[in-house]
Amino acid sequence: MKTIRNIFFLLTVVFGFTSCMDEYTEEFTANKPIYLSYEDLRTSVKYSDARVLVNPGKIYFKDDLIFINEEFQGVHIINNANPADPQNIGFIEIPGNVDIAIKNNTLYADSYIDLVAIDISDISNPTELNRVEDVFPYTLPPYDEEHRVADIDEEKGVVIGWELTRVRQEMEYHYYPVYRWGYYEDFAMMDGALSSGGGSAQGSTFGIGGSMARFGLYDDYLYVVDHSNLNIFEVKTDGQPKDIGKQYVGWNVETMFMYDNHMFLGTQSGMIVFSLEVPTVPSYVSDFWHVTSCDPVVIADGYAYITLRGGTTCGSTVNRLDVLELADNYVDNNLVASYPLNGPYGLGIDDDILFVCDGDAGLKVYDATDKTQIDDHMIAIFPNINTYDVIPVNGYLFMIGDDGFYLYDYSDLNNIQKIGEIPVFRED
């Protein structure tokens, strides 16, 4: 009987403690969410006058226009008809925007959980044509990491910002992706505490994205990758995207690049190759694994160039460039060489000219003709700028970084020159 009573006492204590924990609340300083209702979100796309760059994100090129994402706000429109004097001519307000892709005269953009189709045939009057609702993960904008995140109520709408204040709440546990510098980053919230996309052009129909892109166009289809799923849309009819569905493609997927009827996904663990022989059902071909890192990829002439960046959100401390020779079947791919770097982000390739955004070490330009001696053939380096991503096109290089948009003329490799710039606005 004494043993039974002891067991009963222990069970009472355990269940009592659990019950107390269920009712436990805590008061703390937190990032309290500021919401935009779903109704207001879906009436928010509009054209406005040009505005200064504040938090520029990804870049995209189409015809004589350059589009620069303003993180979570929309897209700057830059007229590049005269590369020596790029003109900031307007802004498309798209709440929650991070990536875009353009086919013909339709700009496709993410707007928090929705995909939006915008007519840009008259660039002075962009107009929303259509949207596909509730297709992307519920995503949070960056927040003050010195403080916790308060409870999120998805019924109230999307989170567009934060208010630092005291809150009192019960323990809860959620998963949300947080957008930060080109990637979706998973985190778990307990008590609100932190517990832990480019396709190249296929003819003039499509624009060109940078290496950090999560959007890619192929034939009559638009692909959008989040951290683990590929969203597929039919875009055969301009401005009328149709949701085909989702496909699981891996974990910690960050970037997408289209090449030779294949899709190359950069992940925090390596590169995954999918065939687009059946565009509605991309099929796995092969993968290349390496240390955990953030790693965009670009492809040219049968070689893949991958930058690996370590750090707080990317894992490991490895910073390097990997060069892979791709097999004809994209299965038996071979690592040719690896080169140390400082802290690389995006990269671009034009024939054998390789451009690498090496973080605060600046922009580096290499002759990559000899894949085994790339680091011995640096053509130029532009230090004192913190670079993020590039798009090389016809002798011009479009680059985005912490300090703004830069345009370089590299038609003469012996005299690469910066010919244009739109700086980021800094408050004194």
mmCIF file of N, CA and C in Angstrom, residues 45-171:
data_model
loop_
_atom_site.group_PDB
_atom_site.id
_atom_site.type_symbol
_atom_site.label_atom_id
_atom_site.label_comp_id
_atom_site.label_asym_id
_atom_site.label_seq_id
_atom_site.Cartn_x
_atom_site.Cartn_y
_atom_site.Cartn_z
ATOM 1 N N VAL A 45 -1.867 47.130 -54.040
ATOM 2 C CA VAL A 45 -0.922 47.297 -55.140
ATOM 3 C C VAL A 45 -1.261 48.563 -55.924
ATOM 4 N N LYS A 46 -0.297 49.473 -56.020
ATOM 5 C CA LYS A 46 -0.525 50.710 -56.778
ATOM 6 C C LYS A 46 0.802 51.332 -57.178
ATOM 7 N N TYR A 47 0.733 52.221 -58.146
ATOM 8 C CA TYR A 47 1.913 52.925 -58.635
ATOM 9 C C TYR A 47 2.048 54.249 -57.902
ATOM 10 N N SER A 48 3.284 54.621 -57.573
ATOM 11 C CA SER A 48 3.525 55.900 -56.923
ATOM 12 C C SER A 48 4.793 56.522 -57.493
ATOM 13 N N ASP A 49 5.038 57.754 -57.109
ATOM 14 C CA ASP A 49 6.237 58.448 -57.584
ATOM 15 C C ASP A 49 7.498 57.725 -57.114
ATOM 16 N N ALA A 50 8.586 58.001 -57.799
ATOM 17 C CA ALA A 50 9.869 57.411 -57.423
ATOM 18 C C ALA A 50 10.201 57.762 -55.983
ATOM 19 N N ARG A 51 10.785 56.822 -55.280
ATOM 20 C CA ARG A 51 11.207 57.060 -53.909
ATOM 21 C C ARG A 51 12.646 56.584 -53.735
ATOM 22 N N VAL A 52 13.268 57.034 -52.667
ATOM 23 C CA VAL A 52 14.665 56.684 -52.434
ATOM 24 C C VAL A 52 14.795 55.224 -52.041
ATOM 25 N N LEU A 53 15.958 54.630 -52.317
ATOM 26 C CA LEU A 53 16.268 53.283 -51.858
ATOM 27 C C LEU A 53 16.608 53.348 -50.378
ATOM 28 N N VAL A 54 15.991 52.479 -49.597
ATOM 29 C CA VAL A 54 16.251 52.432 -48.166
ATOM 30 C C VAL A 54 16.796 51.065 -47.762
ATOM 31 N N ASN A 55 16.050 50.013 -48.090
ATOM 32 C CA ASN A 55 16.481 48.633 -47.811
ATOM 33 C C ASN A 55 16.377 47.811 -49.088
ATOM 34 N N PRO A 56 17.245 48.073 -50.064
ATOM 35 C CA PRO A 56 17.134 47.359 -51.334
ATOM 36 C C PRO A 56 17.425 45.876 -51.181
ATOM 37 N N GLY A 57 16.677 45.078 -51.933
ATOM 38 C CA GLY A 57 16.865 43.628 -51.912
ATOM 39 C C GLY A 57 17.343 43.115 -53.258
ATOM 40 N N LYS A 58 16.506 42.358 -53.937
ATOM 41 C CA LYS A 58 16.934 41.686 -55.160
ATOM 42 C C LYS A 58 16.732 42.577 -56.387
ATOM 43 N N ILE A 59 17.426 42.217 -57.470
ATOM 44 C CA ILE A 59 17.354 42.993 -58.703
ATOM 45 C C ILE A 59 16.888 42.105 -59.849
ATOM 46 N N TYR A 60 16.308 42.762 -60.872
ATOM 47 C CA TYR A 60 15.771 42.047 -62.039
ATOM 48 C C TYR A 60 15.898 42.966 -63.242
ATOM 49 N N PHE A 61 16.220 42.386 -64.406
ATOM 50 C CA PHE A 61 16.441 43.174 -65.615
ATOM 51 C C PHE A 61 15.517 42.696 -66.723
ATOM 52 N N LYS A 62 14.896 43.676 -67.415
ATOM 53 C CA LYS A 62 14.047 43.355 -68.577
ATOM 54 C C LYS A 62 14.085 44.536 -69.540
ATOM 55 N N ASP A 63 14.537 44.266 -70.757
ATOM 56 C CA ASP A 63 14.655 45.294 -71.776
ATOM 57 C C ASP A 63 15.541 46.440 -71.259
ATOM 58 N N ASP A 64 15.045 47.662 -71.227
ATOM 59 C CA ASP A 64 15.854 48.783 -70.732
ATOM 60 C C ASP A 64 15.486 49.150 -69.300
ATOM 61 N N LEU A 65 14.835 48.263 -68.599
ATOM 62 C CA LEU A 65 14.376 48.566 -67.249
ATOM 63 C C LEU A 65 15.050 47.660 -66.225
ATOM 64 N N ILE A 66 15.370 48.233 -65.089
ATOM 65 C CA ILE A 66 15.900 47.487 -63.954
ATOM 66 C C ILE A 66 14.917 47.638 -62.810
ATOM 67 N N PHE A 67 14.582 46.535 -62.181
ATOM 68 C CA PHE A 67 13.641 46.538 -61.063
ATOM 69 C C PHE A 67 14.413 46.163 -59.800
ATOM 70 N N ILE A 68 14.300 47.008 -58.786
ATOM 71 C CA ILE A 68 15.003 46.786 -57.521
ATOM 72 C C ILE A 68 13.974 46.626 -56.410
ATOM 73 N N ASN A 69 13.999 45.495 -55.763
ATOM 74 C CA ASN A 69 13.066 45.265 -54.657
ATOM 75 C C ASN A 69 13.413 46.136 -53.456
ATOM 76 N N GLU A 70 12.418 46.772 -52.888
ATOM 77 C CA GLU A 70 12.535 47.430 -51.592
ATOM 78 C C GLU A 70 11.893 46.476 -50.608
ATOM 79 N N GLU A 71 12.683 45.887 -49.721
ATOM 80 C CA GLU A 71 12.234 44.733 -48.948
ATOM 81 C C GLU A 71 10.908 44.965 -48.235
ATOM 82 N N PHE A 72 9.952 44.114 -48.586
ATOM 83 C CA PHE A 72 8.622 44.068 -47.998
ATOM 84 C C PHE A 72 7.758 45.281 -48.354
ATOM 85 N N GLN A 73 8.249 46.148 -49.263
ATOM 86 C CA GLN A 73 7.493 47.349 -49.612
ATOM 87 C C GLN A 73 7.027 47.355 -51.063
ATOM 88 N N GLY A 74 7.867 46.872 -51.981
ATOM 89 C CA GLY A 74 7.519 46.928 -53.389
ATOM 90 C C GLY A 74 8.739 46.941 -54.277
ATOM 91 N N VAL A 75 8.620 47.607 -55.442
ATOM 92 C CA VAL A 75 9.667 47.540 -56.458
ATOM 93 C C VAL A 75 9.951 48.926 -57.035
ATOM 94 N N HIS A 76 11.230 49.324 -57.010
ATOM 95 C CA HIS A 76 11.675 50.533 -57.696
ATOM 96 C C HIS A 76 11.820 50.237 -59.187
ATOM 97 N N ILE A 77 11.442 51.207 -60.027
ATOM 98 C CA ILE A 77 11.601 51.073 -61.473
ATOM 99 C C ILE A 77 12.710 52.011 -61.924
ATOM 100 N N ILE A 78 13.746 51.449 -62.536
ATOM 101 C CA ILE A 78 14.900 52.222 -62.986
ATOM 102 C C ILE A 78 14.974 52.167 -64.503
ATOM 103 N N ASN A 79 14.938 53.338 -65.143
ATOM 104 C CA ASN A 79 15.093 53.410 -66.602
ATOM 105 C C ASN A 79 16.580 53.400 -66.918
ATOM 106 N N ASN A 80 17.022 52.357 -67.644
ATOM 107 C CA ASN A 80 18.436 52.203 -67.939
ATOM 108 C C ASN A 80 18.720 52.381 -69.428
ATOM 109 N N ALA A 81 17.880 53.150 -70.118
ATOM 110 C CA ALA A 81 18.104 53.380 -71.542
ATOM 111 C C ALA A 81 19.461 54.025 -71.778
ATOM 112 N N ASN A 82 19.882 54.876 -70.838
ATOM 113 C CA ASN A 82 21.224 55.448 -70.865
ATOM 114 C C ASN A 82 21.988 54.906 -69.667
ATOM 115 N N PRO A 83 22.770 53.842 -69.845
ATOM 116 C CA PRO A 83 23.435 53.201 -68.700
ATOM 117 C C PRO A 83 24.317 54.138 -67.885
ATOM 118 N N ALA A 84 24.821 55.180 -68.503
ATOM 119 C CA ALA A 84 25.671 56.105 -67.766
ATOM 120 C C ALA A 84 24.870 57.008 -66.832
ATOM 121 N N ASP A 85 23.556 56.983 -67.000
ATOM 122 C CA ASP A 85 22.716 57.860 -66.179
ATOM 123 C C ASP A 85 21.398 57.170 -65.860
ATOM 124 N N PRO A 86 21.401 56.090 -65.054
ATOM 125 C CA PRO A 86 20.153 55.386 -64.716
ATOM 126 C C PRO A 86 19.196 56.303 -63.960
ATOM 127 N N GLN A 87 17.920 56.243 -64.334
ATOM 128 C CA GLN A 87 16.921 57.135 -63.759
ATOM 129 C C GLN A 87 15.892 56.361 -62.945
ATOM 130 N N ASN A 88 15.732 56.766 -61.699
ATOM 131 C CA ASN A 88 14.694 56.199 -60.825
ATOM 132 C C ASN A 88 13.379 56.868 -61.183
ATOM 133 N N ILE A 89 12.478 56.152 -61.867
ATOM 134 C CA ILE A 89 11.298 56.792 -62.450
ATOM 135 C C ILE A 89 9.988 56.482 -61.731
ATOM 136 N N GLY A 90 9.957 55.496 -60.861
ATOM 137 C CA GLY A 90 8.689 55.198 -60.209
ATOM 138 C C GLY A 90 8.805 54.046 -59.232
ATOM 139 N N PHE A 91 7.700 53.752 -58.576
ATOM 140 C CA PHE A 91 7.682 52.704 -57.558
ATOM 141 C C PHE A 91 6.336 51.991 -57.602
ATOM 142 N N ILE A 92 6.386 50.653 -57.565
ATOM 143 C CA ILE A 92 5.158 49.858 -57.479
ATOM 144 C C ILE A 92 5.023 49.371 -56.044
ATOM 145 N N GLU A 93 3.995 49.823 -55.369
ATOM 146 C CA GLU A 93 3.768 49.414 -53.986
ATOM 147 C C GLU A 93 3.171 48.005 -53.959
ATOM 148 N N ILE A 94 3.914 47.072 -53.364
ATOM 149 C CA ILE A 94 3.484 45.676 -53.245
ATOM 150 C C ILE A 94 3.824 45.210 -51.830
ATOM 151 N N PRO A 95 2.903 45.329 -50.889
ATOM 152 C CA PRO A 95 3.212 44.915 -49.513
ATOM 153 C C PRO A 95 3.689 43.471 -49.447
ATOM 154 N N GLY A 96 4.773 43.249 -48.702
ATOM 155 C CA GLY A 96 5.285 41.891 -48.513
ATOM 156 C C GLY A 96 6.099 41.365 -49.656
ATOM 157 N N ASN A 97 6.511 42.231 -50.586
ATOM 158 C CA ASN A 97 7.240 41.755 -51.767
ATOM 159 C C ASN A 97 8.709 41.509 -51.478
ATOM 160 N N VAL A 98 9.228 40.402 -52.033
ATOM 161 C CA VAL A 98 10.640 40.053 -51.927
ATOM 162 C C VAL A 98 11.217 39.685 -53.289
ATOM 163 N N ASP A 99 10.446 38.970 -54.117
ATOM 164 C CA ASP A 99 10.933 38.491 -55.416
ATOM 165 C C ASP A 99 9.970 38.853 -56.531
ATOM 166 N N ILE A 100 10.506 38.930 -57.766
ATOM 167 C CA ILE A 100 9.663 39.120 -58.941
ATOM 168 C C ILE A 100 10.211 38.287 -60.096
ATOM 169 N N ALA A 101 9.380 38.134 -61.128
ATOM 170 C CA ALA A 101 9.796 37.600 -62.425
ATOM 171 C C ALA A 101 8.891 38.234 -63.463
ATOM 172 N N ILE A 102 9.408 38.416 -64.679
ATOM 173 C CA ILE A 102 8.638 39.091 -65.727
ATOM 174 C C ILE A 102 8.611 38.237 -66.979
ATOM 175 N N LYS A 103 7.413 38.008 -67.479
ATOM 176 C CA LYS A 103 7.216 37.357 -68.771
ATOM 177 C C LYS A 103 6.391 38.298 -69.644
ATOM 178 N N ASN A 104 6.901 38.588 -70.837
ATOM 179 C CA ASN A 104 6.260 39.564 -71.713
ATOM 180 C C ASN A 104 6.078 40.880 -70.958
ATOM 181 N N ASN A 105 4.838 41.325 -70.803
ATOM 182 C CA ASN A 105 4.573 42.575 -70.093
ATOM 183 C C ASN A 105 3.880 42.355 -68.759
ATOM 184 N N THR A 106 4.030 41.166 -68.205
ATOM 185 C CA THR A 106 3.432 40.872 -66.913
ATOM 186 C C THR A 106 4.512 40.639 -65.871
ATOM 187 N N LEU A 107 4.423 41.394 -64.800
ATOM 188 C CA LEU A 107 5.333 41.232 -63.663
ATOM 189 C C LEU A 107 4.630 40.392 -62.612
ATOM 190 N N TYR A 108 5.256 39.288 -62.214
ATOM 191 C CA TYR A 108 4.724 38.421 -61.171
ATOM 192 C C TYR A 108 5.507 38.672 -59.888
ATOM 193 N N ALA A 109 4.793 38.856 -58.789
ATOM 194 C CA ALA A 109 5.448 39.214 -57.530
ATOM 195 C C ALA A 109 4.761 38.518 -56.360
ATOM 196 N N ASP A 110 5.559 38.203 -55.338
ATOM 197 C CA ASP A 110 4.958 37.717 -54.107
ATOM 198 C C ASP A 110 4.501 38.920 -53.280
ATOM 199 N N SER A 111 3.363 38.776 -52.644
ATOM 200 C CA SER A 111 2.825 39.794 -51.749
ATOM 201 C C SER A 111 2.358 39.062 -50.499
ATOM 202 N N TYR A 112 3.316 38.848 -49.580
ATOM 203 C CA TYR A 112 3.080 37.998 -48.412
ATOM 204 C C TYR A 112 2.613 36.631 -48.867
ATOM 205 N N ILE A 113 1.379 36.256 -48.626
ATOM 206 C CA ILE A 113 0.914 34.899 -48.920
ATOM 207 C C ILE A 113 0.331 34.754 -50.320
ATOM 208 N N ASP A 114 0.279 35.846 -51.086
ATOM 209 C CA ASP A 114 -0.342 35.825 -52.410
ATOM 210 C C ASP A 114 0.686 35.977 -53.527
ATOM 211 N N LEU A 115 0.322 35.493 -54.727
ATOM 212 C CA LEU A 115 1.052 35.796 -55.952
ATOM 213 C C LEU A 115 0.244 36.828 -56.724
ATOM 214 N N VAL A 116 0.898 37.915 -57.145
ATOM 215 C CA VAL A 116 0.221 39.003 -57.838
ATOM 216 C C VAL A 116 0.739 39.109 -59.265
ATOM 217 N N ALA A 117 -0.171 39.336 -60.222
ATOM 218 C CA ALA A 117 0.191 39.577 -61.616
ATOM 219 C C ALA A 117 -0.099 41.040 -61.931
ATOM 220 N N ILE A 118 0.932 41.755 -62.428
ATOM 221 C CA ILE A 118 0.824 43.190 -62.663
ATOM 222 C C ILE A 118 1.176 43.502 -64.107
ATOM 223 N N ASP A 119 0.315 44.240 -64.789
ATOM 224 C CA ASP A 119 0.550 44.651 -66.173
ATOM 225 C C ASP A 119 1.514 45.838 -66.184
ATOM 226 N N ILE A 120 2.672 45.684 -66.862
ATOM 227 C CA ILE A 120 3.640 46.776 -66.942
ATOM 228 C C ILE A 120 3.839 47.223 -68.389
ATOM 229 N N SER A 121 2.858 46.967 -69.250
ATOM 230 C CA SER A 121 2.976 47.397 -70.646
ATOM 231 C C SER A 121 3.080 48.910 -70.733
ATOM 232 N N ASP A 122 2.412 49.617 -69.827
ATOM 233 C CA ASP A 122 2.585 51.052 -69.660
ATOM 234 C C ASP A 122 3.306 51.242 -68.337
ATOM 235 N N ILE A 123 4.621 51.429 -68.407
ATOM 236 C CA ILE A 123 5.420 51.437 -67.193
ATOM 237 C C ILE A 123 5.091 52.622 -66.297
ATOM 238 N N SER A 124 4.431 53.625 -66.842
ATOM 239 C CA SER A 124 4.020 54.765 -66.021
ATOM 240 C C SER A 124 2.680 54.536 -65.334
ATOM 241 N N ASN A 125 2.078 53.378 -65.605
ATOM 242 C CA ASN A 125 0.780 53.071 -64.991
ATOM 243 C C ASN A 125 0.614 51.566 -64.791
ATOM 244 N N PRO A 126 1.482 50.936 -63.977
ATOM 245 C CA PRO A 126 1.337 49.497 -63.710
ATOM 246 C C PRO A 126 -0.008 49.206 -63.045
ATOM 247 N N THR A 127 -0.632 48.108 -63.449
ATOM 248 C CA THR A 127 -1.968 47.798 -62.957
ATOM 249 C C THR A 127 -2.057 46.329 -62.557
ATOM 250 N N GLU A 128 -2.610 46.057 -61.386
ATOM 251 C CA GLU A 128 -2.817 44.667 -60.975
ATOM 252 C C GLU A 128 -3.876 44.026 -61.854
ATOM 253 N N LEU A 129 -3.530 42.867 -62.404
ATOM 254 C CA LEU A 129 -4.443 42.127 -63.259
ATOM 255 C C LEU A 129 -5.141 40.990 -62.525
ATOM 256 N N ASN A 130 -4.392 40.325 -61.659
ATOM 257 C CA ASN A 130 -4.934 39.127 -61.034
ATOM 258 C C ASN A 130 -4.055 38.768 -59.847
ATOM 259 N N ARG A 131 -4.548 37.881 -59.002
ATOM 260 C CA ARG A 131 -3.729 37.336 -57.923
ATOM 261 C C ARG A 131 -4.218 35.952 -57.558
ATOM 262 N N VAL A 132 -3.288 35.143 -57.093
ATOM 263 C CA VAL A 132 -3.607 33.818 -56.559
ATOM 264 C C VAL A 132 -3.404 33.915 -55.056
ATOM 265 N N GLU A 133 -4.469 33.680 -54.302
ATOM 266 C CA GLU A 133 -4.440 33.908 -52.865
ATOM 267 C C GLU A 133 -4.002 32.669 -52.083
ATOM 268 N N ASP A 134 -3.352 32.926 -50.945
ATOM 269 C CA ASP A 134 -3.023 31.882 -49.968
ATOM 270 C C ASP A 134 -2.167 30.757 -50.543
ATOM 271 N N VAL A 135 -1.119 31.100 -51.295
ATOM 272 C CA VAL A 135 -0.281 30.052 -51.883
ATOM 273 C C VAL A 135 1.116 29.996 -51.265
ATOM 274 N N PHE A 136 1.525 31.041 -50.552
ATOM 275 C CA PHE A 136 2.862 31.072 -49.970
ATOM 276 C C PHE A 136 2.801 30.989 -48.450
ATOM 277 N N PRO A 137 3.897 30.592 -47.808
ATOM 278 C CA PRO A 137 3.902 30.473 -46.348
ATOM 279 C C PRO A 137 3.639 31.825 -45.675
ATOM 280 N N TYR A 138 3.021 31.783 -44.511
ATOM 281 C CA TYR A 138 2.823 32.972 -43.692
ATOM 282 C C TYR A 138 4.205 33.384 -43.176
ATOM 283 N N THR A 139 4.667 34.543 -43.620
ATOM 284 C CA THR A 139 6.052 34.935 -43.399
ATOM 285 C C THR A 139 6.136 36.229 -42.603
ATOM 286 N N LEU A 140 7.139 36.327 -41.740
ATOM 287 C CA LEU A 140 7.314 37.507 -40.904
ATOM 288 C C LEU A 140 8.466 38.362 -41.409
ATOM 289 N N PRO A 141 8.319 39.687 -41.349
ATOM 290 C CA PRO A 141 9.436 40.567 -41.690
ATOM 291 C C PRO A 141 10.479 40.558 -40.593
ATOM 292 N N PRO A 142 11.685 41.062 -40.846
ATOM 293 C CA PRO A 142 12.725 41.114 -39.809
ATOM 294 C C PRO A 142 12.262 41.903 -38.590
ATOM 295 N N TYR A 143 12.822 41.574 -37.438
ATOM 296 C CA TYR A 143 12.415 42.200 -36.182
ATOM 297 C C TYR A 143 13.650 42.491 -35.339
ATOM 298 N N ASP A 144 13.447 43.167 -34.230
ATOM 299 C CA ASP A 144 14.539 43.478 -33.297
ATOM 300 C C ASP A 144 14.938 42.196 -32.578
ATOM 301 N N GLU A 145 16.097 41.644 -32.926
ATOM 302 C CA GLU A 145 16.495 40.344 -32.407
ATOM 303 C C GLU A 145 16.944 40.388 -30.952
ATOM 304 N N GLU A 146 17.042 41.572 -30.389
ATOM 305 C CA GLU A 146 17.394 41.664 -28.972
ATOM 306 C C GLU A 146 16.188 41.388 -28.072
ATOM 307 N N HIS A 147 15.013 41.288 -28.687
ATOM 308 C CA HIS A 147 13.797 41.049 -27.918
ATOM 309 C C HIS A 147 12.981 39.923 -28.543
ATOM 310 N N ARG A 148 12.141 39.315 -27.748
ATOM 311 C CA ARG A 148 11.291 38.225 -28.209
ATOM 312 C C ARG A 148 10.199 38.728 -29.156
ATOM 313 N N VAL A 149 9.512 37.756 -29.751
ATOM 314 C CA VAL A 149 8.384 38.052 -30.623
ATOM 315 C C VAL A 149 7.109 37.633 -29.912
ATOM 316 N N ALA A 150 6.153 38.540 -29.820
ATOM 317 C CA ALA A 150 4.882 38.238 -29.158
ATOM 318 C C ALA A 150 4.050 37.284 -30.015
ATOM 319 N N ASP A 151 2.955 36.806 -29.453
ATOM 320 C CA ASP A 151 2.072 35.893 -30.173
ATOM 321 C C ASP A 151 1.618 36.491 -31.509
ATOM 322 N N ILE A 152 1.502 35.629 -32.517
ATOM 323 C CA ILE A 152 1.016 36.023 -33.830
ATOM 324 C C ILE A 152 -0.395 35.476 -34.022
ATOM 325 N N ASP A 153 -1.328 36.336 -34.394
ATOM 326 C CA ASP A 153 -2.706 35.922 -34.678
ATOM 327 C C ASP A 153 -2.932 36.059 -36.174
ATOM 328 N N GLU A 154 -2.838 34.952 -36.913
ATOM 329 C CA GLU A 154 -2.955 34.990 -38.366
ATOM 330 C C GLU A 154 -4.328 35.448 -38.837
ATOM 331 N N GLU A 155 -5.343 35.325 -37.972
ATOM 332 C CA GLU A 155 -6.689 35.743 -38.355
ATOM 333 C C GLU A 155 -6.776 37.260 -38.550
ATOM 334 N N LYS A 156 -5.855 37.997 -37.951
ATOM 335 C CA LYS A 156 -5.903 39.464 -38.033
ATOM 336 C C LYS A 156 -5.307 39.995 -39.329
ATOM 337 N N GLY A 157 -4.592 39.165 -40.067
ATOM 338 C CA GLY A 157 -3.962 39.600 -41.300
ATOM 339 C C GLY A 157 -2.495 39.250 -41.323
ATOM 340 N N VAL A 158 -1.742 39.935 -42.162
ATOM 341 C CA VAL A 158 -0.305 39.706 -42.276
ATOM 342 C C VAL A 158 0.435 40.705 -41.397
ATOM 343 N N VAL A 159 1.627 40.317 -40.962
ATOM 344 C CA VAL A 159 2.437 41.194 -40.114
ATOM 345 C C VAL A 159 3.279 42.092 -41.010
ATOM 346 N N ILE A 160 3.105 43.415 -40.858
ATOM 347 C CA ILE A 160 3.833 44.363 -41.694
ATOM 348 C C ILE A 160 4.901 45.119 -40.907
ATOM 349 N N GLY A 161 4.942 44.930 -39.593
ATOM 350 C CA GLY A 161 5.932 45.617 -38.781
ATOM 351 C C GLY A 161 5.792 45.230 -37.326
ATOM 352 N N TRP A 162 6.538 45.922 -36.472
ATOM 353 C CA TRP A 162 6.581 45.560 -35.061
ATOM 354 C C TRP A 162 6.561 46.802 -34.175
ATOM 355 N N GLU A 163 5.970 46.643 -33.014
ATOM 356 C CA GLU A 163 5.987 47.676 -31.984
ATOM 357 C C GLU A 163 6.643 47.085 -30.745
ATOM 358 N N LEU A 164 7.697 47.721 -30.271
ATOM 359 C CA LEU A 164 8.398 47.216 -29.098
ATOM 360 C C LEU A 164 7.640 47.650 -27.852
ATOM 361 N N THR A 165 7.105 46.687 -27.105
ATOM 362 C CA THR A 165 6.274 47.004 -25.949
ATOM 363 C C THR A 165 6.281 45.847 -24.961
ATOM 364 N N ARG A 166 5.714 46.077 -23.780
ATOM 365 C CA ARG A 166 5.583 45.020 -22.771
ATOM 366 C C ARG A 166 4.332 44.206 -23.066
ATOM 367 N N VAL A 167 4.469 42.884 -23.009
ATOM 368 C CA VAL A 167 3.326 42.004 -23.225
ATOM 369 C C VAL A 167 3.275 40.960 -22.120
ATOM 370 N N ARG A 168 2.109 40.408 -21.925
ATOM 371 C CA ARG A 168 1.909 39.319 -20.967
ATOM 372 C C ARG A 168 1.134 38.235 -21.695
ATOM 373 N N GLN A 169 1.720 37.033 -21.761
ATOM 374 C CA GLN A 169 1.076 35.989 -22.534
ATOM 375 C C GLN A 169 1.449 34.605 -22.027
ATOM 376 N N GLU A 170 0.623 33.633 -22.399
ATOM 377 C CA GLU A 170 0.869 32.243 -22.046
ATOM 378 C C GLU A 170 1.914 31.666 -22.993
ATOM 379 N N MET A 171 2.574 30.580 -22.532
ATOM 380 C CA MET A 171 3.557 29.919 -23.383
ATOM 381 C C MET A 171 2.870 29.322 -24.604
#
